[in-house]
Amino acid sequence: MNVEIRRLHPGDDALVMRVADDVFDEPVRPDRLAAYLASPGHFMIVAIIDEIMVAQCAAVIHRHPDKVSELYIDEVGVTPPFQRQGIARKMLDAMFEIGREHGCDEAWVGTEPDNESARALYETRKEPHGKAEDFVMYVYRLQI
């Protein structure tokens, strides 16, 4: 299996339109994708097999006035037939490198307590401080 791990840039929109099932939570809208890729501090790494995108990892740099910049890993999605084959790990490695290149001292990611696949991936990372933390999240709906 030949997997290409690739960082997307503005203009790479067409690569995302040939996507396997369950890589994203919802269908990708071209206008949203173009805006995402054009936004400074937004990054997307994808995995491509036979010209089909089978996985994606999206991240955003959070800059703070009082703390170091950090890379927030917003999404990691791999189509089920290609899960547990090291693709997500390779995408995370590439994303961590982007974070380092942009001066981030930390990267963080969250997942649901019952998402065993994601937790197994995150808990096997070798980086220091790669441990789960207690976290409470509130979600506010801004559009009705």
JSON list of C-alpha atoms in Angstrom, two decimals:
[
{"chain": "A", "resi": 1, "resn": "MET", "atom": "CA", "xyz": [0.00, 0.00, 0.00]},
{"chain": "A", "resi": 2, "resn": "ASN", "atom": "CA", "xyz": [1.51, 3.30, -1.11]},
{"chain": "A", "resi": 3, "resn": "VAL", "atom": "CA", "xyz": [0.30, 6.12, 1.17]},
{"chain": "A", "resi": 4, "resn": "GLU", "atom": "CA", "xyz": [1.12, 9.72, 0.32]},
{"chain": "A", "resi": 5, "resn": "ILE", "atom": "CA", "xyz": [1.06, 12.04, 3.34]},
{"chain": "A", "resi": 6, "resn": "ARG", "atom": "CA", "xyz": [0.62, 15.57, 2.06]},
{"chain": "A", "resi": 7, "resn": "ARG", "atom": "CA", "xyz": [0.07, 19.05, 3.44]},
{"chain": "A", "resi": 8, "resn": "LEU", "atom": "CA", "xyz": [-2.69, 20.95, 1.67]},
{"chain": "A", "resi": 9, "resn": "HIS", "atom": "CA", "xyz": [-2.27, 24.55, 0.56]},
{"chain": "A", "resi": 10, "resn": "PRO", "atom": "CA", "xyz": [-4.68, 27.05, -1.00]},
{"chain": "A", "resi": 11, "resn": "GLY", "atom": "CA", "xyz": [-5.61, 25.74, -4.43]},
{"chain": "A", "resi": 12, "resn": "ASP", "atom": "CA", "xyz": [-5.40, 22.07, -3.40]},
{"chain": "A", "resi": 13, "resn": "ASP", "atom": "CA", "xyz": [-9.18, 21.97, -3.00]},
{"chain": "A", "resi": 14, "resn": "ALA", "atom": "CA", "xyz": [-9.70, 19.35, -5.72]},
{"chain": "A", "resi": 15, "resn": "LEU", "atom": "CA", "xyz": [-7.73, 16.77, -3.72]},
{"chain": "A", "resi": 16, "resn": "VAL", "atom": "CA", "xyz": [-10.37, 16.85, -0.99]},
{"chain": "A", "resi": 17, "resn": "MET", "atom": "CA", "xyz": [-13.28, 16.33, -3.35]},
{"chain": "A", "resi": 18, "resn": "ARG", "atom": "CA", "xyz": [-12.21, 12.71, -3.97]},
{"chain": "A", "resi": 19, "resn": "VAL", "atom": "CA", "xyz": [-12.61, 11.57, -0.39]},
{"chain": "A", "resi": 20, "resn": "ALA", "atom": "CA", "xyz": [-13.41, 8.17, 1.11]},
{"chain": "A", "resi": 21, "resn": "ASP", "atom": "CA", "xyz": [-16.35, 7.66, 3.47]},
{"chain": "A", "resi": 22, "resn": "ASP", "atom": "CA", "xyz": [-16.10, 8.74, 7.12]},
{"chain": "A", "resi": 23, "resn": "VAL", "atom": "CA", "xyz": [-12.95, 10.84, 6.73]},
{"chain": "A", "resi": 24, "resn": "PHE", "atom": "CA", "xyz": [-14.93, 13.97, 7.66]},
{"chain": "A", "resi": 25, "resn": "ASP", "atom": "CA", "xyz": [-17.93, 14.23, 9.96]},
{"chain": "A", "resi": 26, "resn": "GLU", "atom": "CA", "xyz": [-20.03, 16.00, 7.31]},
{"chain": "A", "resi": 27, "resn": "PRO", "atom": "CA", "xyz": [-19.77, 16.54, 3.53]},
{"chain": "A", "resi": 28, "resn": "VAL", "atom": "CA", "xyz": [-17.02, 18.99, 2.62]},
{"chain": "A", "resi": 29, "resn": "ARG", "atom": "CA", "xyz": [-18.26, 22.28, 1.21]},
{"chain": "A", "resi": 30, "resn": "PRO", "atom": "CA", "xyz": [-15.86, 23.79, -1.34]},
{"chain": "A", "resi": 31, "resn": "ASP", "atom": "CA", "xyz": [-16.38, 27.35, -0.04]},
{"chain": "A", "resi": 32, "resn": "ARG", "atom": "CA", "xyz": [-15.57, 26.32, 3.53]},
{"chain": "A", "resi": 33, "resn": "LEU", "atom": "CA", "xyz": [-12.55, 24.31, 2.42]},
{"chain": "A", "resi": 34, "resn": "ALA", "atom": "CA", "xyz": [-11.16, 27.22, 0.39]},
{"chain": "A", "resi": 35, "resn": "ALA", "atom": "CA", "xyz": [-11.62, 29.60, 3.34]},
{"chain": "A", "resi": 36, "resn": "TYR", "atom": "CA", "xyz": [-9.97, 27.12, 5.71]},
{"chain": "A", "resi": 37, "resn": "LEU", "atom": "CA", "xyz": [-6.93, 26.58, 3.50]},
{"chain": "A", "resi": 38, "resn": "ALA", "atom": "CA", "xyz": [-6.55, 30.33, 2.91]},
{"chain": "A", "resi": 39, "resn": "SER", "atom": "CA", "xyz": [-6.69, 31.23, 6.61]},
{"chain": "A", "resi": 40, "resn": "PRO", "atom": "CA", "xyz": [-3.34, 31.91, 8.27]},
{"chain": "A", "resi": 41, "resn": "GLY", "atom": "CA", "xyz": [-2.59, 29.48, 11.05]},
{"chain": "A", "resi": 42, "resn": "HIS", "atom": "CA", "xyz": [-4.90, 26.76, 9.68]},
{"chain": "A", "resi": 43, "resn": "PHE", "atom": "CA", "xyz": [-3.32, 23.54, 8.46]},
{"chain": "A", "resi": 44, "resn": "MET", "atom": "CA", "xyz": [-4.49, 20.29, 6.91]},
{"chain": "A", "resi": 45, "resn": "ILE", "atom": "CA", "xyz": [-2.53, 17.10, 6.32]},
{"chain": "A", "resi": 46, "resn": "VAL", "atom": "CA", "xyz": [-4.12, 14.36, 4.22]},
{"chain": "A", "resi": 47, "resn": "ALA", "atom": "CA", "xyz": [-3.34, 10.78, 3.32]},
{"chain": "A", "resi": 48, "resn": "ILE", "atom": "CA", "xyz": [-3.91, 9.73, -0.29]},
{"chain": "A", "resi": 49, "resn": "ILE", "atom": "CA", "xyz": [-4.07, 6.20, -1.66]},
{"chain": "A", "resi": 50, "resn": "ASP", "atom": "CA", "xyz": [-4.74, 5.61, -5.35]},
{"chain": "A", "resi": 51, "resn": "GLU", "atom": "CA", "xyz": [-5.79, 9.27, -5.80]},
{"chain": "A", "resi": 52, "resn": "ILE", "atom": "CA", "xyz": [-8.45, 9.00, -3.05]},
{"chain": "A", "resi": 53, "resn": "MET", "atom": "CA", "xyz": [-8.11, 10.91, 0.20]},
{"chain": "A", "resi": 54, "resn": "VAL", "atom": "CA", "xyz": [-8.43, 8.29, 2.94]},
{"chain": "A", "resi": 55, "resn": "ALA", "atom": "CA", "xyz": [-7.53, 10.41, 5.97]},
{"chain": "A", "resi": 56, "resn": "GLN", "atom": "CA", "xyz": [-7.17, 13.97, 7.20]},
{"chain": "A", "resi": 57, "resn": "CYS", "atom": "CA", "xyz": [-5.73, 15.87, 10.14]},
{"chain": "A", "resi": 58, "resn": "ALA", "atom": "CA", "xyz": [-6.66, 19.53, 10.66]},
{"chain": "A", "resi": 59, "resn": "ALA", "atom": "CA", "xyz": [-5.07, 21.93, 13.12]},
{"chain": "A", "resi": 60, "resn": "VAL", "atom": "CA", "xyz": [-5.04, 25.58, 14.13]},
{"chain": "A", "resi": 61, "resn": "ILE", "atom": "CA", "xyz": [-2.39, 27.65, 15.87]},
{"chain": "A", "resi": 62, "resn": "HIS", "atom": "CA", "xyz": [-3.72, 29.36, 18.97]},
{"chain": "A", "resi": 63, "resn": "ARG", "atom": "CA", "xyz": [-1.78, 32.49, 19.84]},
{"chain": "A", "resi": 64, "resn": "HIS", "atom": "CA", "xyz": [-2.12, 34.04, 23.26]},
{"chain": "A", "resi": 65, "resn": "PRO", "atom": "CA", "xyz": [-0.98, 37.36, 24.69]},
{"chain": "A", "resi": 66, "resn": "ASP", "atom": "CA", "xyz": [0.24, 35.72, 27.89]},
{"chain": "A", "resi": 67, "resn": "LYS", "atom": "CA", "xyz": [1.29, 32.18, 26.90]},
{"chain": "A", "resi": 68, "resn": "VAL", "atom": "CA", "xyz": [3.27, 30.41, 24.23]},
{"chain": "A", "resi": 69, "resn": "SER", "atom": "CA", "xyz": [1.59, 29.52, 20.97]},
{"chain": "A", "resi": 70, "resn": "GLU", "atom": "CA", "xyz": [0.07, 26.07, 20.83]},
{"chain": "A", "resi": 71, "resn": "LEU", "atom": "CA", "xyz": [-1.11, 23.83, 18.05]},
{"chain": "A", "resi": 72, "resn": "TYR", "atom": "CA", "xyz": [-4.66, 22.59, 18.50]},
{"chain": "A", "resi": 73, "resn": "ILE", "atom": "CA", "xyz": [-5.31, 19.36, 16.60]},
{"chain": "A", "resi": 74, "resn": "ASP", "atom": "CA", "xyz": [-8.94, 19.90, 15.68]},
{"chain": "A", "resi": 75, "resn": "GLU", "atom": "CA", "xyz": [-9.74, 16.79, 13.66]},
{"chain": "A", "resi": 76, "resn": "VAL", "atom": "CA", "xyz": [-8.23, 13.43, 12.80]},
{"chain": "A", "resi": 77, "resn": "GLY", "atom": "CA", "xyz": [-10.25, 11.18, 10.53]},
{"chain": "A", "resi": 78, "resn": "VAL", "atom": "CA", "xyz": [-9.33, 7.94, 8.77]},
{"chain": "A", "resi": 79, "resn": "THR", "atom": "CA", "xyz": [-11.76, 5.93, 6.68]},
{"chain": "A", "resi": 80, "resn": "PRO", "atom": "CA", "xyz": [-12.47, 2.64, 8.51]},
{"chain": "A", "resi": 81, "resn": "PRO", "atom": "CA", "xyz": [-10.77, 0.27, 6.01]},
{"chain": "A", "resi": 82, "resn": "PHE", "atom": "CA", "xyz": [-7.46, 2.08, 6.61]},
{"chain": "A", "resi": 83, "resn": "GLN", "atom": "CA", "xyz": [-7.62, 2.57, 10.38]},
{"chain": "A", "resi": 84, "resn": "ARG", "atom": "CA", "xyz": [-4.94, 1.08, 12.65]},
{"chain": "A", "resi": 85, "resn": "GLN", "atom": "CA", "xyz": [-2.34, 1.04, 9.88]},
{"chain": "A", "resi": 86, "resn": "GLY", "atom": "CA", "xyz": [-0.19, 3.95, 11.08]},
{"chain": "A", "resi": 87, "resn": "ILE", "atom": "CA", "xyz": [-1.72, 6.60, 8.82]},
{"chain": "A", "resi": 88, "resn": "ALA", "atom": "CA", "xyz": [-3.01, 8.80, 11.66]},
{"chain": "A", "resi": 89, "resn": "ARG", "atom": "CA", "xyz": [0.36, 8.57, 13.40]},
{"chain": "A", "resi": 90, "resn": "LYS", "atom": "CA", "xyz": [2.15, 9.75, 10.24]},
{"chain": "A", "resi": 91, "resn": "MET", "atom": "CA", "xyz": [-0.28, 12.65, 9.85]},
{"chain": "A", "resi": 92, "resn": "LEU", "atom": "CA", "xyz": [0.23, 13.66, 13.49]},
{"chain": "A", "resi": 93, "resn": "ASP", "atom": "CA", "xyz": [4.01, 13.55, 13.02]},
{"chain": "A", "resi": 94, "resn": "ALA", "atom": "CA", "xyz": [3.69, 15.86, 10.01]},
{"chain": "A", "resi": 95, "resn": "MET", "atom": "CA", "xyz": [1.35, 18.18, 11.90]},
{"chain": "A", "resi": 96, "resn": "PHE", "atom": "CA", "xyz": [3.65, 18.32, 14.93]},
{"chain": "A", "resi": 97, "resn": "GLU", "atom": "CA", "xyz": [6.49, 19.33, 12.60]},
{"chain": "A", "resi": 98, "resn": "ILE", "atom": "CA", "xyz": [4.35, 22.17, 11.23]},
{"chain": "A", "resi": 99, "resn": "GLY", "atom": "CA", "xyz": [3.69, 23.28, 14.81]},
{"chain": "A", "resi": 100, "resn": "ARG", "atom": "CA", "xyz": [7.41, 23.30, 15.58]},
{"chain": "A", "resi": 101, "resn": "GLU", "atom": "CA", "xyz": [8.11, 25.28, 12.37]},
{"chain": "A", "resi": 102, "resn": "HIS", "atom": "CA", "xyz": [5.61, 27.91, 13.53]},
{"chain": "A", "resi": 103, "resn": "GLY", "atom": "CA", "xyz": [7.11, 28.26, 17.02]},
{"chain": "A", "resi": 104, "resn": "CYS", "atom": "CA", "xyz": [4.51, 26.26, 18.95]},
{"chain": "A", "resi": 105, "resn": "ASP", "atom": "CA", "xyz": [5.76, 24.81, 22.23]},
{"chain": "A", "resi": 106, "resn": "GLU", "atom": "CA", "xyz": [2.81, 22.47, 22.66]},
{"chain": "A", "resi": 107, "resn": "ALA", "atom": "CA", "xyz": [0.17, 20.62, 20.71]},
{"chain": "A", "resi": 108, "resn": "TRP", "atom": "CA", "xyz": [-3.10, 19.43, 22.17]},
{"chain": "A", "resi": 109, "resn": "VAL", "atom": "CA", "xyz": [-5.99, 17.30, 21.07]},
{"chain": "A", "resi": 110, "resn": "GLY", "atom": "CA", "xyz": [-9.21, 16.15, 22.66]},
{"chain": "A", "resi": 111, "resn": "THR", "atom": "CA", "xyz": [-11.56, 13.26, 22.07]},
{"chain": "A", "resi": 112, "resn": "GLU", "atom": "CA", "xyz": [-14.60, 11.67, 23.59]},
{"chain": "A", "resi": 113, "resn": "PRO", "atom": "CA", "xyz": [-13.97, 9.34, 26.58]},
{"chain": "A", "resi": 114, "resn": "ASP", "atom": "CA", "xyz": [-15.41, 6.36, 24.69]},
{"chain": "A", "resi": 115, "resn": "ASN", "atom": "CA", "xyz": [-13.40, 6.90, 21.46]},
{"chain": "A", "resi": 116, "resn": "GLU", "atom": "CA", "xyz": [-11.02, 4.03, 22.10]},
{"chain": "A", "resi": 117, "resn": "SER", "atom": "CA", "xyz": [-9.28, 4.22, 18.71]},
{"chain": "A", "resi": 118, "resn": "ALA", "atom": "CA", "xyz": [-8.38, 7.88, 19.13]},
{"chain": "A", "resi": 119, "resn": "ARG", "atom": "CA", "xyz": [-7.30, 7.40, 22.72]},
{"chain": "A", "resi": 120, "resn": "ALA", "atom": "CA", "xyz": [-5.06, 4.48, 21.76]},
{"chain": "A", "resi": 121, "resn": "LEU", "atom": "CA", "xyz": [-3.38, 6.67, 19.13]},
{"chain": "A", "resi": 122, "resn": "TYR", "atom": "CA", "xyz": [-2.87, 9.63, 21.44]},
{"chain": "A", "resi": 123, "resn": "GLU", "atom": "CA", "xyz": [-1.71, 7.59, 24.42]},
{"chain": "A", "resi": 124, "resn": "THR", "atom": "CA", "xyz": [1.06, 5.84, 22.46]},
{"chain": "A", "resi": 125, "resn": "ARG", "atom": "CA", "xyz": [2.80, 9.09, 21.49]},
{"chain": "A", "resi": 126, "resn": "LYS", "atom": "CA", "xyz": [6.37, 9.36, 22.75]},
{"chain": "A", "resi": 127, "resn": "GLU", "atom": "CA", "xyz": [6.38, 13.12, 23.30]},
{"chain": "A", "resi": 128, "resn": "PRO", "atom": "CA", "xyz": [6.74, 14.32, 26.88]},
{"chain": "A", "resi": 129, "resn": "HIS", "atom": "CA", "xyz": [3.52, 15.08, 28.69]},
{"chain": "A", "resi": 130, "resn": "GLY", "atom": "CA", "xyz": [1.46, 12.98, 26.26]},
{"chain": "A", "resi": 131, "resn": "LYS", "atom": "CA", "xyz": [-1.08, 12.02, 28.88]},
{"chain": "A", "resi": 132, "resn": "ALA", "atom": "CA", "xyz": [-4.80, 12.46, 29.22]},
{"chain": "A", "resi": 133, "resn": "GLU", "atom": "CA", "xyz": [-5.99, 15.32, 31.42]},
{"chain": "A", "resi": 134, "resn": "ASP", "atom": "CA", "xyz": [-9.32, 15.89, 33.11]},
{"chain": "A", "resi": 135, "resn": "PHE", "atom": "CA", "xyz": [-11.27, 18.33, 31.01]},
{"chain": "A", "resi": 136, "resn": "VAL", "atom": "CA", "xyz": [-14.75, 19.80, 31.03]},
{"chain": "A", "resi": 137, "resn": "MET", "atom": "CA", "xyz": [-16.08, 21.28, 27.82]},
{"chain": "A", "resi": 138, "resn": "TYR", "atom": "CA", "xyz": [-19.10, 23.48, 27.23]},
{"chain": "A", "resi": 139, "resn": "VAL", "atom": "CA", "xyz": [-20.57, 23.95, 23.77]},
{"chain": "A", "resi": 140, "resn": "TYR", "atom": "CA", "xyz": [-22.64, 27.01, 22.91]},
{"chain": "A", "resi": 141, "resn": "ARG", "atom": "CA", "xyz": [-24.77, 27.16, 19.79]},
{"chain": "A", "resi": 142, "resn": "LEU", "atom": "CA", "xyz": [-24.20, 30.54, 18.11]},
{"chain": "A", "resi": 143, "resn": "GLN", "atom": "CA", "xyz": [-26.54, 30.10, 15.16]},
{"chain": "A", "resi": 144, "resn": "ILE", "atom": "CA", "xyz": [-30.12, 29.05, 15.61]}
]
